[in-house]
Short mmCIF file of C-alpha atoms in Angstrom, two decimals:
data_model
loop_
_atom_site.label_atom_id
_atom_site.label_comp_id
_atom_site.label_asym_id
_atom_site.label_seq_id
_atom_site.Cartn_x
_atom_site.Cartn_y
_atom_site.Cartn_z
CA LEU A 727 61.51 -57.58 22.29
CA ASP A 728 60.71 -61.06 21.02
CA VAL A 729 57.40 -61.03 19.16
CA ALA A 730 55.35 -63.85 17.66
CA THR A 731 52.33 -63.17 15.51
CA VAL A 732 49.43 -65.57 16.00
CA SER A 733 46.45 -66.36 13.79
CA ILE A 734 43.19 -67.14 15.60
CA THR A 735 42.33 -69.67 12.88
CA ASP A 736 44.04 -72.86 11.79
CA LYS A 737 45.74 -70.99 8.92
CA LYS A 738 48.80 -68.76 9.20
CA GLU A 739 47.54 -66.47 6.45
CA VAL A 740 45.35 -63.66 7.76
CA VAL A 741 43.66 -61.10 5.51
CA GLY A 742 43.17 -57.71 7.15
CA ALA A 743 40.28 -55.29 6.77
CA HIS A 744 42.03 -53.57 3.84
CA GLY A 745 42.78 -56.79 1.96
CA VAL A 746 46.42 -57.08 3.02
CA THR A 747 47.52 -60.66 3.73
CA ILE A 748 49.83 -61.24 6.69
CA VAL A 749 51.56 -64.57 7.27
CA THR A 750 51.74 -65.17 11.02
CA ASP A 751 54.41 -67.09 12.90
CA THR A 752 51.95 -69.59 14.33
CA VAL A 753 48.28 -70.41 14.97
CA ILE A 754 46.37 -70.15 18.22
CA ASP A 755 46.06 -73.92 18.76
CA GLU A 756 49.85 -74.05 19.06
CA VAL A 757 50.01 -71.40 21.82
CA THR A 758 46.85 -71.87 23.91
CA GLY A 759 48.80 -73.12 26.94
CA ALA A 760 51.47 -70.43 26.70
CA ASN A 761 51.96 -67.70 29.28
CA PRO A 762 53.18 -64.78 27.18
CA LYS A 763 54.53 -61.63 28.76
CA TRP A 764 52.20 -59.61 26.52
CA ILE A 765 49.10 -60.20 24.44
CA VAL A 766 48.74 -57.43 21.86
CA LEU A 767 45.40 -57.16 20.06
CA PRO A 768 45.12 -55.39 16.71
CA GLY A 769 42.03 -53.39 15.89
CA GLY A 770 39.97 -52.92 12.80
CA MET A 771 36.66 -54.42 11.88
CA PRO A 772 35.63 -57.14 11.47
CA GLY A 773 38.97 -58.29 12.94
CA ALA A 774 38.23 -57.07 16.47
CA GLU A 775 34.86 -58.84 16.39
CA ASN A 776 36.60 -62.02 15.19
CA LEU A 777 39.01 -61.75 18.13
CA HIS A 778 36.06 -61.28 20.50
CA LYS A 779 34.37 -64.43 19.18
CA CYS A 780 37.53 -66.59 19.46
CA VAL A 781 37.02 -68.81 22.52
CA ALA A 782 40.68 -69.86 22.74
CA LEU A 783 41.83 -66.22 22.69
CA GLY A 784 39.22 -65.28 25.30
CA GLU A 785 40.57 -68.00 27.59
CA MET A 786 44.14 -66.80 27.05
CA ILE A 787 43.12 -63.21 27.86
CA GLU A 788 41.33 -64.39 31.00
CA ARG A 789 44.43 -66.32 32.18
CA GLN A 790 46.66 -63.39 31.28
CA THR A 791 44.53 -61.07 33.39
CA GLU A 792 44.36 -63.47 36.33
CA ARG A 793 48.13 -63.88 36.46
CA GLY A 794 48.85 -60.18 36.07
CA GLY A 795 50.25 -60.40 32.54
CA HIS A 796 50.18 -57.43 30.20
CA ILE A 797 47.60 -56.80 27.49
CA ALA A 798 47.66 -54.09 24.85
CA ALA A 799 44.87 -53.33 22.39
CA ILE A 800 44.39 -50.71 19.71
CA CYS A 801 41.58 -49.18 17.66
CA ALA A 802 38.31 -51.11 18.09
CA ALA A 803 39.88 -53.96 20.10
CA PRO A 804 39.91 -52.18 23.49
CA ALA A 805 36.12 -51.81 23.30
CA VAL A 806 35.12 -54.86 21.27
CA VAL A 807 37.44 -57.39 22.95
CA LEU A 808 38.50 -56.11 26.37
CA ALA A 809 35.56 -53.96 27.47
CA GLN A 810 32.92 -56.44 26.25
CA ALA A 811 34.65 -59.07 28.39
CA GLY A 812 34.26 -56.75 31.40
CA LEU A 813 38.01 -56.34 31.79
CA MET A 814 37.97 -52.56 31.52
CA ASP A 815 35.20 -51.91 34.07
CA GLY A 816 36.43 -49.18 36.41
CA ARG A 817 39.67 -48.75 34.42
CA LYS A 818 40.91 -45.90 32.28
CA MET A 819 41.12 -46.71 28.58
CA THR A 820 40.81 -45.33 25.10
CA CYS A 821 39.41 -46.76 21.87
CA TYR A 822 38.52 -45.80 18.33
CA PRO A 823 35.95 -42.96 18.33
CA GLY A 824 32.40 -44.30 18.07
CA PHE A 825 33.07 -47.45 20.12
CA GLU A 826 32.74 -45.77 23.52
CA GLY A 827 29.21 -47.15 23.94
CA MET A 828 30.63 -50.67 24.16
CA CYS A 829 32.91 -49.80 27.07
CA GLY A 830 30.56 -50.41 30.00
CA SER A 831 31.74 -48.72 33.18
CA ALA A 832 35.23 -47.98 31.88
CA ASP A 833 36.56 -44.44 32.17
CA VAL A 834 37.03 -43.74 28.45
CA ASP A 835 39.72 -41.16 27.81
CA GLY A 836 40.04 -39.55 24.39
CA GLY A 837 43.82 -39.85 24.54
CA ARG A 838 46.00 -41.54 21.96
CA SER A 839 47.27 -44.19 24.40
CA VAL A 840 46.26 -44.93 27.98
CA VAL A 841 47.94 -47.15 30.56
CA ASP A 842 45.96 -48.55 33.49
CA GLY A 843 47.66 -51.30 35.46
CA ASN A 844 48.65 -54.09 33.09
CA PHE A 845 46.53 -52.73 30.23
CA VAL A 846 47.70 -50.42 27.44
CA THR A 847 45.03 -49.17 25.04
CA ALA A 848 45.35 -46.94 21.99
CA ASN A 849 42.67 -45.17 19.97
CA GLY A 850 43.62 -45.92 16.38
CA PRO A 851 46.19 -46.60 13.68
CA SER A 852 47.97 -43.26 14.01
CA SER A 853 48.51 -44.02 17.71
CA VAL A 854 50.44 -47.26 17.22
CA THR A 855 53.68 -45.42 18.00
CA ASN A 856 52.17 -44.14 21.26
CA MET A 857 51.05 -47.65 22.23
CA CYS A 858 54.43 -49.15 21.39
CA TYR A 859 56.16 -46.39 23.33
CA GLU A 860 54.13 -47.32 26.42
CA ILE A 861 54.97 -51.02 25.97
CA LEU A 862 58.68 -50.19 25.59
CA LYS A 863 58.57 -47.89 28.60
CA ILE A 864 57.11 -50.70 30.72
CA GLU A 865 59.56 -53.30 29.39
CA LYS A 866 62.78 -51.34 28.95
CA GLY A 867 62.31 -48.04 30.79
CA GLY A 868 61.50 -44.52 29.66
CA ASP A 869 65.01 -43.58 28.50
CA THR A 870 65.24 -46.62 26.21
CA ALA A 871 61.75 -45.99 24.87
CA LEU A 872 62.62 -42.37 24.05
CA ASN A 873 65.89 -43.46 22.41
CA VAL A 874 64.02 -45.92 20.19
CA LEU A 875 61.56 -43.22 19.13
CA GLY A 876 64.41 -40.80 18.51
CA GLY A 877 66.04 -43.36 16.25
CA MET A 878 62.77 -43.54 14.32
CA LEU A 879 62.81 -39.71 13.97
CA VAL A 880 59.66 -39.32 16.09
CA ASP A 881 59.49 -35.78 17.48
CA THR A 882 58.86 -36.70 21.10
CA ASP A 883 58.48 -33.02 22.04
CA LYS A 884 55.22 -32.91 20.07
CA GLY A 885 53.51 -36.03 21.38
CA ASP A 886 52.39 -37.86 24.47
CA PHE A 887 55.81 -39.32 25.25
CA SER A 888 56.56 -38.41 28.85
CA LEU A 889 58.78 -40.42 31.19
#
């Protein structure tokens, strides 16, 4: 899948919660009019709160939802970004433990990764493989997704990796 990383600031360098600097492909001002197939939101704090406060990203998420595009979010982002925007009301989702109170009327599942319509949510860093599996399954089909995980030596018999 073609992926572009995007900074929500005017700088391509982004420092994560654990002090690791990532250099993104572009900045949000360069993609605000785009219609991506997916928007994938990382978690962590204060990163998820920064995403929530980003007006341009909020507008992109709103357009993505209106046009039926896909959105994935992991860790704190499902609660802090998606649920606080009211996008998860009445939907099944998961998030990092302790953020359930921010989820409004969402049906919060304790699972590693949950798919509801065009939304894929995952509960934390150790569930990134589960979230990516669900994205691959949607984009390329279950057999391809399982083949990719097999190539990564993921024991799909011991996880939530059903077709």
